[in-house]
Amino acid sequence: GGLSLFAIDRHAEIAMPTFFQSGAPDISDGTDLKLFNQDLIYRKFLGRHQDGFYLEGGMRYTYIKGELENGLFGLSIGSTHSPTVTTNKLGAMFGIGYRYFSYSGLYWGASFKYGAYFSADDRDIKHVFMDDTKSIIDFEIMKFGVAF
């Protein structure tokens, strides 16, 4: 989910997308996972209003608590349970996107963001895809919302 604040002239937006995950996709392995992402993004629209292409820049805070992957490529070696670790990371990102607004206020958007975390913590954590690396890579292709 998220919240966006549009400038009065409708040429810019401050967005605060949030992502939270508790539990692993495959709960049969008993992994306890908590993942939280909070972004703060500034978007500058290149057209007349908030419709069309935009450039964006922002920051991301990530909190991960989960079990370390053990073995080569996540294959279990020895014990089936790995130590639980907690990671807090802060990073910066930049991107480009497109937004289409209807007259009713409904919108559809797509974007690509790339960035890096300032910390060097890139431990592999079970069931986490991309948020446990040094890079920030986000694709949005089916973003829907309503402006009021």
CSV table of N, CA and C in Angstrom, one decimal:
chain,number,residue,atom,x,y,z
A,1,GLY,N,0.8,-1.2,0.0
A,1,GLY,CA,0.0,0.0,0.0
A,1,GLY,C,0.9,1.2,0.0
A,2,GLY,N,0.2,2.4,0.0
A,2,GLY,CA,1.0,3.6,0.0
A,2,GLY,C,0.1,4.8,0.0
A,3,LEU,N,0.7,6.0,0.2
A,3,LEU,CA,0.0,7.2,0.2
A,3,LEU,C,0.8,8.2,-0.7
A,4,SER,N,0.2,9.0,-1.5
A,4,SER,CA,0.8,9.9,-2.4
A,4,SER,C,0.2,11.3,-2.2
A,5,LEU,N,1.1,12.3,-2.1
A,5,LEU,CA,0.7,13.7,-2.0
A,5,LEU,C,1.1,14.4,-3.3
A,6,PHE,N,0.1,15.0,-4.0
A,6,PHE,CA,0.4,15.7,-5.2
A,6,PHE,C,0.5,17.2,-4.9
A,7,ALA,N,1.4,17.9,-5.7
A,7,ALA,CA,1.6,19.3,-5.5
A,7,ALA,C,0.4,20.0,-6.1
A,8,ILE,N,0.2,21.2,-5.7
A,8,ILE,CA,-0.9,22.0,-6.1
A,8,ILE,C,-1.0,22.1,-7.7
A,9,ASP,N,0.2,22.4,-8.3
A,9,ASP,CA,0.2,22.5,-9.7
A,9,ASP,C,0.2,21.2,-10.5
A,10,ARG,N,0.1,20.1,-9.7
A,10,ARG,CA,0.0,18.7,-10.3
A,10,ARG,C,1.2,18.3,-11.2
A,11,HIS,N,2.4,18.9,-11.0
A,11,HIS,CA,3.5,18.5,-11.7
A,11,HIS,C,4.5,17.6,-10.9
A,12,ALA,N,4.2,17.4,-9.6
A,12,ALA,CA,5.1,16.6,-8.8
A,12,ALA,C,4.2,15.8,-7.8
A,13,GLU,N,4.9,14.8,-7.2
A,13,GLU,CA,4.2,13.9,-6.3
A,13,GLU,C,5.3,13.4,-5.2
A,14,ILE,N,4.8,13.4,-4.0
A,14,ILE,CA,5.6,12.7,-3.0
A,14,ILE,C,4.9,11.4,-2.6
A,15,ALA,N,5.6,10.3,-2.8
A,15,ALA,CA,4.9,9.0,-2.6
A,15,ALA,C,5.6,8.3,-1.4
A,16,MET,N,4.8,7.6,-0.7
A,16,MET,CA,5.3,6.8,0.5
A,16,MET,C,4.8,5.4,0.4
A,17,PRO,N,5.3,4.6,-0.5
A,17,PRO,CA,4.9,3.2,-0.6
A,17,PRO,C,5.4,2.3,0.5
A,18,THR,N,4.6,1.4,1.0
A,18,THR,CA,5.0,0.5,2.1
A,18,THR,C,4.7,-0.9,1.7
A,19,PHE,N,5.7,-1.8,2.1
A,19,PHE,CA,5.5,-3.2,1.9
A,19,PHE,C,5.8,-4.0,3.2
A,20,PHE,N,4.9,-4.9,3.6
A,20,PHE,CA,5.2,-5.7,4.8
A,20,PHE,C,4.8,-7.2,4.5
A,21,GLN,N,5.7,-8.0,4.9
A,21,GLN,CA,5.5,-9.5,4.7
A,21,GLN,C,5.8,-10.2,6.0
A,22,SER,N,4.9,-11.0,6.5
A,22,SER,CA,5.2,-11.8,7.7
A,22,SER,C,4.9,-13.2,7.4
A,23,GLY,N,5.9,-14.1,7.6
A,23,GLY,CA,5.8,-15.5,7.3
A,23,GLY,C,6.4,-15.7,5.9
A,24,ALA,N,6.8,-17.0,5.7
A,24,ALA,CA,7.4,-17.4,4.4
A,24,ALA,C,6.3,-17.9,3.5
A,25,PRO,N,6.6,-17.8,2.2
A,25,PRO,CA,5.7,-18.4,1.2
A,25,PRO,C,5.5,-19.9,1.4
A,26,ASP,N,6.5,-20.6,1.8
A,26,ASP,CA,6.4,-22.0,2.0
A,26,ASP,C,6.5,-22.3,3.5
A,27,ILE,N,5.3,-22.2,4.2
A,27,ILE,CA,5.3,-22.3,5.7
A,27,ILE,C,5.7,-23.7,6.2
A,28,SER,N,5.8,-24.7,5.3
A,28,SER,CA,6.0,-26.0,5.8
A,28,SER,C,7.5,-26.2,6.3
A,29,ASP,N,8.4,-25.3,5.9
A,29,ASP,CA,9.8,-25.4,6.4
A,29,ASP,C,10.0,-24.7,7.8
A,30,GLY,N,8.9,-24.1,8.3
A,30,GLY,CA,9.0,-23.5,9.6
A,30,GLY,C,9.8,-22.2,9.7
A,31,THR,N,10.1,-21.6,8.6
A,31,THR,CA,10.9,-20.3,8.6
A,31,THR,C,10.0,-19.2,9.1
A,32,ASP,N,10.6,-18.4,10.0
A,32,ASP,CA,9.9,-17.2,10.5
A,32,ASP,C,10.5,-16.0,9.8
A,33,LEU,N,9.8,-15.3,9.0
A,33,LEU,CA,10.3,-14.2,8.2
A,33,LEU,C,9.5,-13.0,8.4
A,34,LYS,N,10.2,-11.8,8.6
A,34,LYS,CA,9.5,-10.5,8.7
A,34,LYS,C,10.3,-9.6,7.7
A,35,LEU,N,9.6,-9.0,6.8
A,35,LEU,CA,10.2,-8.1,5.8
A,35,LEU,C,9.3,-6.8,5.8
A,36,PHE,N,10.0,-5.7,5.9
A,36,PHE,CA,9.3,-4.4,5.8
A,36,PHE,C,10.2,-3.4,5.0
A,37,ASN,N,9.5,-2.8,4.0
A,37,ASN,CA,10.1,-1.8,3.2
A,37,ASN,C,9.3,-0.5,3.3
A,38,GLN,N,10.0,0.6,3.6
A,38,GLN,CA,9.3,1.9,3.5
A,38,GLN,C,10.1,2.9,2.6
A,39,ASP,N,9.4,3.4,1.6
A,39,ASP,CA,10.0,4.2,0.6
A,39,ASP,C,9.5,5.7,0.8
A,40,LEU,N,10.4,6.6,0.5
A,40,LEU,CA,10.0,8.0,0.4
A,40,LEU,C,10.5,8.5,-1.0
A,41,ILE,N,9.6,8.8,-1.9
A,41,ILE,CA,9.9,9.0,-3.3
A,41,ILE,C,9.4,10.4,-3.8
A,42,TYR,N,10.2,11.1,-4.5
A,42,TYR,CA,9.8,12.4,-5.1
A,42,TYR,C,9.7,12.1,-6.6
A,43,ARG,N,8.5,12.4,-7.2
A,43,ARG,CA,8.3,12.1,-8.7
A,43,ARG,C,8.1,13.5,-9.3
A,44,LYS,N,8.8,13.7,-10.4
A,44,LYS,CA,8.6,15.0,-11.2
A,44,LYS,C,8.0,14.6,-12.6
A,45,PHE,N,6.8,15.0,-12.9
A,45,PHE,CA,6.2,14.6,-14.1
A,45,PHE,C,6.7,15.5,-15.2
A,46,LEU,N,6.9,14.9,-16.4
A,46,LEU,CA,7.5,15.6,-17.5
A,46,LEU,C,6.4,16.3,-18.4
A,47,GLY,N,5.2,16.0,-18.2
A,47,GLY,CA,4.1,16.5,-19.1
A,47,GLY,C,3.4,17.7,-18.4
A,48,ARG,N,2.2,18.1,-18.9
A,48,ARG,CA,1.5,19.2,-18.3
A,48,ARG,C,1.0,19.0,-16.9
A,49,HIS,N,0.6,17.8,-16.6
A,49,HIS,CA,0.1,17.4,-15.2
A,49,HIS,C,0.7,16.1,-14.8
A,50,GLN,N,0.1,15.4,-13.9
A,50,GLN,CA,0.7,14.2,-13.4
A,50,GLN,C,0.4,13.0,-14.3
A,51,ASP,N,0.0,13.3,-15.5
A,51,ASP,CA,-0.2,12.3,-16.5
A,51,ASP,C,1.1,12.1,-17.4
A,52,GLY,N,1.4,10.9,-17.8
A,52,GLY,CA,2.5,10.7,-18.7
A,52,GLY,C,3.8,10.3,-18.0
A,53,PHE,N,4.9,10.5,-18.6
A,53,PHE,CA,6.2,10.1,-18.0
A,53,PHE,C,6.7,10.9,-16.8
A,54,TYR,N,7.4,10.3,-16.0
A,54,TYR,CA,8.0,11.0,-14.8
A,54,TYR,C,9.4,10.5,-14.5
A,55,LEU,N,10.2,11.3,-13.8
A,55,LEU,CA,11.5,10.9,-13.2
A,55,LEU,C,11.3,10.9,-11.7
A,56,GLU,N,12.0,9.9,-11.0
A,56,GLU,CA,11.8,9.8,-9.6
A,56,GLU,C,13.1,9.6,-8.9
A,57,GLY,N,13.2,10.0,-7.7
A,57,GLY,CA,14.3,9.7,-6.8
A,57,GLY,C,13.8,9.6,-5.4
A,58,GLY,N,14.5,8.8,-4.6
A,58,GLY,CA,14.0,8.6,-3.3
A,58,GLY,C,15.0,7.7,-2.4
A,59,MET,N,14.4,7.4,-1.2
A,59,MET,CA,15.2,6.6,-0.2
A,59,MET,C,14.3,5.4,0.2
A,60,ARG,N,15.0,4.3,0.6
A,60,ARG,CA,14.3,3.1,1.1
A,60,ARG,C,14.9,2.7,2.4
A,61,TYR,N,14.1,2.4,3.3
A,61,TYR,CA,14.5,1.7,4.6
A,61,TYR,C,13.9,0.3,4.5
A,62,THR,N,14.8,-0.7,4.8
A,62,THR,CA,14.4,-2.1,4.8
A,62,THR,C,14.8,-2.8,6.1
A,63,TYR,N,13.8,-3.5,6.7
A,63,TYR,CA,14.0,-4.3,7.9
A,63,TYR,C,13.7,-5.8,7.5
A,64,ILE,N,14.7,-6.6,7.8
A,64,ILE,CA,14.5,-8.1,7.5
A,64,ILE,C,14.9,-8.9,8.7
A,65,LYS,N,14.0,-9.8,9.1
A,65,LYS,CA,14.4,-10.7,10.2
A,65,LYS,C,14.0,-12.1,9.7
A,66,GLY,N,15.0,-13.0,9.5
A,66,GLY,CA,14.8,-14.3,9.0
A,66,GLY,C,16.0,-15.2,9.2
A,67,GLU,N,15.9,-16.4,8.7
A,67,GLU,CA,16.9,-17.4,8.8
A,67,GLU,C,17.9,-17.2,7.6
A,68,LEU,N,19.2,-17.4,7.9
A,68,LEU,CA,20.2,-17.3,6.8
A,68,LEU,C,20.1,-18.6,6.0
A,69,GLU,N,20.3,-18.4,4.7
A,69,GLU,CA,20.4,-19.5,3.8
A,69,GLU,C,21.7,-20.3,4.2
A,70,ASN,N,21.6,-21.6,4.2
A,70,ASN,CA,22.8,-22.4,4.5
A,70,ASN,C,23.2,-23.3,3.3
A,71,GLY,N,24.5,-23.4,3.1
A,71,GLY,CA,25.0,-24.3,2.0
A,71,GLY,C,25.1,-23.5,0.7
A,72,LEU,N,25.5,-24.2,-0.3
A,72,LEU,CA,25.7,-23.6,-1.6
A,72,LEU,C,24.4,-23.5,-2.3
A,73,PHE,N,24.1,-22.3,-2.8
A,73,PHE,CA,22.8,-22.1,-3.5
A,73,PHE,C,21.6,-22.5,-2.7
A,74,GLY,N,21.7,-22.3,-1.4
A,74,GLY,CA,20.5,-22.6,-0.5
A,74,GLY,C,20.3,-24.0,-0.2
A,75,LEU,N,21.2,-24.9,-0.6
A,75,LEU,CA,21.0,-26.3,-0.3
A,75,LEU,C,21.4,-26.6,1.1
A,76,SER,N,20.6,-27.4,1.8
A,76,SER,CA,20.9,-27.7,3.2
A,76,SER,C,22.1,-28.6,3.4
A,77,ILE,N,23.0,-28.2,4.3
A,77,ILE,CA,24.2,-29.0,4.6
A,77,ILE,C,24.2,-29.1,6.1
A,78,GLY,N,24.0,-30.3,6.6
A,78,GLY,CA,24.0,-30.6,8.1
A,78,GLY,C,22.7,-30.2,8.7
A,79,SER,N,22.7,-29.2,9.6
A,79,SER,CA,21.5,-28.8,10.3
A,79,SER,C,20.5,-28.2,9.4
A,80,THR,N,19.2,-28.5,9.7
A,80,THR,CA,18.1,-27.9,8.9
A,80,THR,C,17.7,-26.5,9.3
A,81,HIS,N,18.1,-26.1,10.5
A,81,HIS,CA,17.8,-24.7,10.9
A,81,HIS,C,19.1,-23.8,10.9
A,82,SER,N,19.0,-22.7,10.4
A,82,SER,CA,20.1,-21.7,10.3
A,82,SER,C,19.8,-20.7,11.4
A,83,PRO,N,20.9,-19.9,11.7
A,83,PRO,CA,20.7,-18.8,12.7
A,83,PRO,C,19.7,-17.7,12.1
A,84,THR,N,19.0,-17.1,13.0
A,84,THR,CA,18.1,-16.0,12.7
A,84,THR,C,18.9,-14.7,12.8
A,85,VAL,N,18.8,-13.9,11.8
A,85,VAL,CA,19.5,-12.6,11.7
A,85,VAL,C,18.5,-11.5,11.5
A,86,THR,N,18.9,-10.3,11.9
A,86,THR,CA,18.1,-9.1,11.7
A,86,THR,C,18.9,-8.1,11.0
A,87,THR,N,18.4,-7.5,9.9
A,87,THR,CA,19.1,-6.5,9.1
A,87,THR,C,18.3,-5.3,9.0
A,88,ASN,N,18.9,-4.1,9.1
A,88,ASN,CA,18.3,-2.8,8.9
A,88,ASN,C,19.2,-2.1,7.8
A,89,LYS,N,18.6,-1.7,6.8
A,89,LYS,CA,19.3,-1.0,5.7
A,89,LYS,C,18.7,0.2,5.2
A,90,LEU,N,19.5,1.2,4.7
A,90,LEU,CA,19.0,2.4,4.2
A,90,LEU,C,19.7,2.6,2.8
A,91,GLY,N,18.9,3.0,1.8
A,91,GLY,CA,19.5,3.1,0.5
A,91,GLY,C,18.8,4.2,-0.3
A,92,ALA,N,19.4,4.6,-1.5
A,92,ALA,CA,18.9,5.6,-2.4
A,92,ALA,C,18.6,4.9,-3.7
A,93,MET,N,17.6,5.5,-4.4
A,93,MET,CA,17.2,4.9,-5.7
A,93,MET,C,16.7,6.0,-6.6
A,94,PHE,N,16.8,5.7,-7.9
A,94,PHE,CA,16.3,6.6,-9.0
A,94,PHE,C,15.5,5.8,-10.0
A,95,GLY,N,14.6,6.5,-10.7
A,95,GLY,CA,13.9,5.7,-11.7
A,95,GLY,C,13.1,6.5,-12.7
A,96,ILE,N,12.4,5.8,-13.5
A,96,ILE,CA,11.5,6.4,-14.6
A,96,ILE,C,10.2,5.7,-14.6
A,97,GLY,N,9.1,6.3,-14.9
A,97,GLY,CA,7.9,5.7,-14.9
A,97,GLY,C,6.9,6.4,-15.8
A,98,TYR,N,5.7,5.8,-15.9
A,98,TYR,CA,4.6,6.3,-16.7
A,98,TYR,C,3.3,6.2,-15.9
A,99,ARG,N,2.5,7.2,-16.0
A,99,ARG,CA,1.2,7.2,-15.3
A,99,ARG,C,0.1,7.7,-16.2
A,100,TYR,N,-1.0,6.9,-16.2
A,100,TYR,CA,-2.2,7.3,-17.0
A,100,TYR,C,-3.4,7.6,-16.1
A,101,PHE,N,-3.9,8.8,-16.1
A,101,PHE,CA,-5.1,9.2,-15.2
A,101,PHE,C,-6.3,9.2,-16.1
A,102,SER,N,-7.4,8.7,-15.5
A,102,SER,CA,-8.7,8.9,-16.2
A,102,SER,C,-9.4,10.1,-15.6
A,103,TYR,N,-10.5,10.5,-16.2
A,103,TYR,CA,-11.2,11.7,-15.7
A,103,TYR,C,-11.8,11.5,-14.3
A,104,SER,N,-12.1,10.2,-14.0
A,104,SER,CA,-12.7,9.9,-12.7
A,104,SER,C,-11.7,9.8,-11.6
A,105,GLY,N,-10.4,9.9,-11.9
A,105,GLY,CA,-9.4,9.9,-10.8
A,105,GLY,C,-8.7,8.6,-10.7
A,106,LEU,N,-9.2,7.5,-11.4
A,106,LEU,CA,-8.5,6.3,-11.4
A,106,LEU,C,-7.2,6.4,-12.2
A,107,TYR,N,-6.2,5.7,-11.8
A,107,TYR,CA,-5.0,5.7,-12.6
A,107,TYR,C,-4.3,4.3,-12.6
A,108,TRP,N,-3.5,4.2,-13.7
A,108,TRP,CA,-2.7,3.0,-13.9
A,108,TRP,C,-1.3,3.5,-14.1
A,109,GLY,N,-0.3,2.7,-13.6
A,109,GLY,CA,1.1,3.2,-13.8
A,109,GLY,C,2.1,2.0,-13.9
A,110,ALA,N,3.2,2.3,-14.5
A,110,ALA,CA,4.3,1.4,-14.6
A,110,ALA,C,5.6,2.1,-14.3
A,111,SER,N,6.6,1.5,-13.7
A,111,SER,CA,7.9,2.2,-13.4
A,111,SER,C,9.0,1.2,-13.3
A,112,PHE,N,10.2,1.7,-13.3
A,112,PHE,CA,11.4,0.9,-13.0
A,112,PHE,C,12.3,1.8,-12.1
A,113,LYS,N,12.8,1.2,-11.0
A,113,LYS,CA,13.6,1.9,-10.1
A,113,LYS,C,14.9,1.1,-9.9
A,114,TYR,N,16.0,1.8,-9.8
A,114,TYR,CA,17.3,1.2,-9.5
A,114,TYR,C,18.1,2.0,-8.5
A,115,GLY,N,18.7,1.3,-7.5
A,115,GLY,CA,19.5,2.0,-6.5
A,115,GLY,C,20.4,1.1,-5.8
A,116,ALA,N,20.9,1.5,-4.6
A,116,ALA,CA,21.8,0.7,-3.8
A,116,ALA,C,21.6,1.1,-2.3
A,117,TYR,N,21.8,0.1,-1.5
A,117,TYR,CA,21.8,0.3,-0.1
A,117,TYR,C,23.2,0.8,0.4
A,118,PHE,N,23.2,1.7,1.4
A,118,PHE,CA,24.5,2.3,1.9
A,118,PHE,C,25.3,1.2,2.7
A,119,SER,N,24.5,0.3,3.3
A,119,SER,CA,25.2,-0.7,4.1
A,119,SER,C,25.8,-1.8,3.2
A,120,ALA,N,26.7,-2.6,3.8
A,120,ALA,CA,27.3,-3.6,3.0
A,120,ALA,C,26.7,-5.0,3.4
A,121,ASP,N,25.6,-5.0,4.0
A,121,ASP,CA,25.0,-6.2,4.5
A,121,ASP,C,24.2,-6.9,3.4
A,122,ASP,N,24.7,-8.0,2.8
A,122,ASP,CA,24.0,-8.7,1.8
A,122,ASP,C,24.0,-10.2,2.0
A,123,ARG,N,23.7,-10.5,3.3
A,123,ARG,CA,23.6,-11.9,3.7
A,123,ARG,C,22.3,-12.5,3.0
A,124,ASP,N,22.4,-13.8,2.5
A,124,ASP,CA,21.3,-14.4,1.9
A,124,ASP,C,20.3,-14.9,3.0
A,125,ILE,N,19.1,-14.4,2.9
A,125,ILE,CA,18.1,-14.8,3.9
A,125,ILE,C,17.0,-15.6,3.2
A,126,LYS,N,16.6,-16.7,3.8
A,126,LYS,CA,15.6,-17.6,3.2
A,126,LYS,C,14.3,-16.9,2.8
A,127,HIS,N,13.8,-17.2,1.6
A,127,HIS,CA,12.5,-16.7,1.1
A,127,HIS,C,12.5,-15.2,0.8
A,128,VAL,N,13.7,-14.5,0.8
A,128,VAL,CA,13.7,-13.1,0.4
A,128,VAL,C,14.3,-13.0,-0.9
A,129,PHE,N,13.6,-12.3,-1.8
A,129,PHE,CA,14.1,-12.1,-3.2
A,129,PHE,C,14.5,-10.7,-3.4
A,130,MET,N,15.7,-10.4,-3.6
A,130,MET,CA,16.3,-9.1,-4.0
A,130,MET,C,16.4,-8.1,-2.8
A,131,ASP,N,15.6,-8.2,-1.7
A,131,ASP,CA,15.8,-7.2,-0.7
A,131,ASP,C,17.0,-7.5,0.2
A,132,ASP,N,17.6,-8.7,0.1
A,132,ASP,CA,18.8,-9.0,0.9
A,132,ASP,C,20.1,-8.8,0.2
A,133,THR,N,20.0,-8.1,-1.0
A,133,THR,CA,21.2,-7.8,-1.7
A,133,THR,C,21.7,-6.4,-1.5
A,134,LYS,N,22.7,-5.9,-2.1
A,134,LYS,CA,23.2,-4.5,-2.0
A,134,LYS,C,22.4,-3.6,-3.0
A,135,SER,N,21.8,-4.2,-4.0
A,135,SER,CA,21.1,-3.4,-5.0
A,135,SER,C,19.6,-3.3,-4.7
A,136,ILE,N,19.0,-2.2,-5.2
A,136,ILE,CA,17.6,-2.0,-5.1
A,136,ILE,C,17.1,-2.0,-6.5
A,137,ILE,N,16.3,-3.0,-6.9
A,137,ILE,CA,15.7,-3.1,-8.2
A,137,ILE,C,14.2,-3.3,-8.1
A,138,ASP,N,13.4,-2.4,-8.6
A,138,ASP,CA,11.9,-2.5,-8.5
A,138,ASP,C,11.3,-2.3,-9.9
A,139,PHE,N,10.3,-3.2,-10.2
A,139,PHE,CA,9.5,-3.1,-11.4
A,139,PHE,C,8.1,-3.0,-11.0
A,140,GLU,N,7.3,-2.0,-11.5
A,140,GLU,CA,5.9,-2.0,-11.3
A,140,GLU,C,5.3,-2.0,-12.6
A,141,ILE,N,4.4,-2.9,-12.9
A,141,ILE,CA,3.8,-3.0,-14.2
A,141,ILE,C,2.2,-2.9,-14.1
A,142,MET,N,1.7,-3.2,-12.9
A,142,MET,CA,0.3,-3.2,-12.8
A,142,MET,C,-0.1,-2.4,-11.5
A,143,LYS,N,0.3,-1.1,-11.5
A,143,LYS,CA,0.0,-0.3,-10.3
A,143,LYS,C,-1.3,0.5,-10.6
A,144,PHE,N,-2.2,0.3,-9.7
A,144,PHE,CA,-3.5,1.0,-9.8
A,144,PHE,C,-3.8,1.8,-8.6
A,145,GLY,N,-4.5,2.9,-8.8
A,145,GLY,CA,-4.8,3.8,-7.6
A,145,GLY,C,-6.0,4.7,-8.0
A,146,VAL,N,-6.3,5.5,-7.0
A,146,VAL,CA,-7.4,6.5,-7.2
A,146,VAL,C,-6.9,7.8,-6.5
A,147,ALA,N,-7.1,8.9,-7.2
A,147,ALA,CA,-6.8,10.2,-6.7
A,147,ALA,C,-8.1,10.9,-6.3
A,148,PHE,N,-8.1,11.5,-5.1
A,148,PHE,CA,-9.3,12.3,-4.7
A,148,PHE,C,-8.9,13.5,-4.0
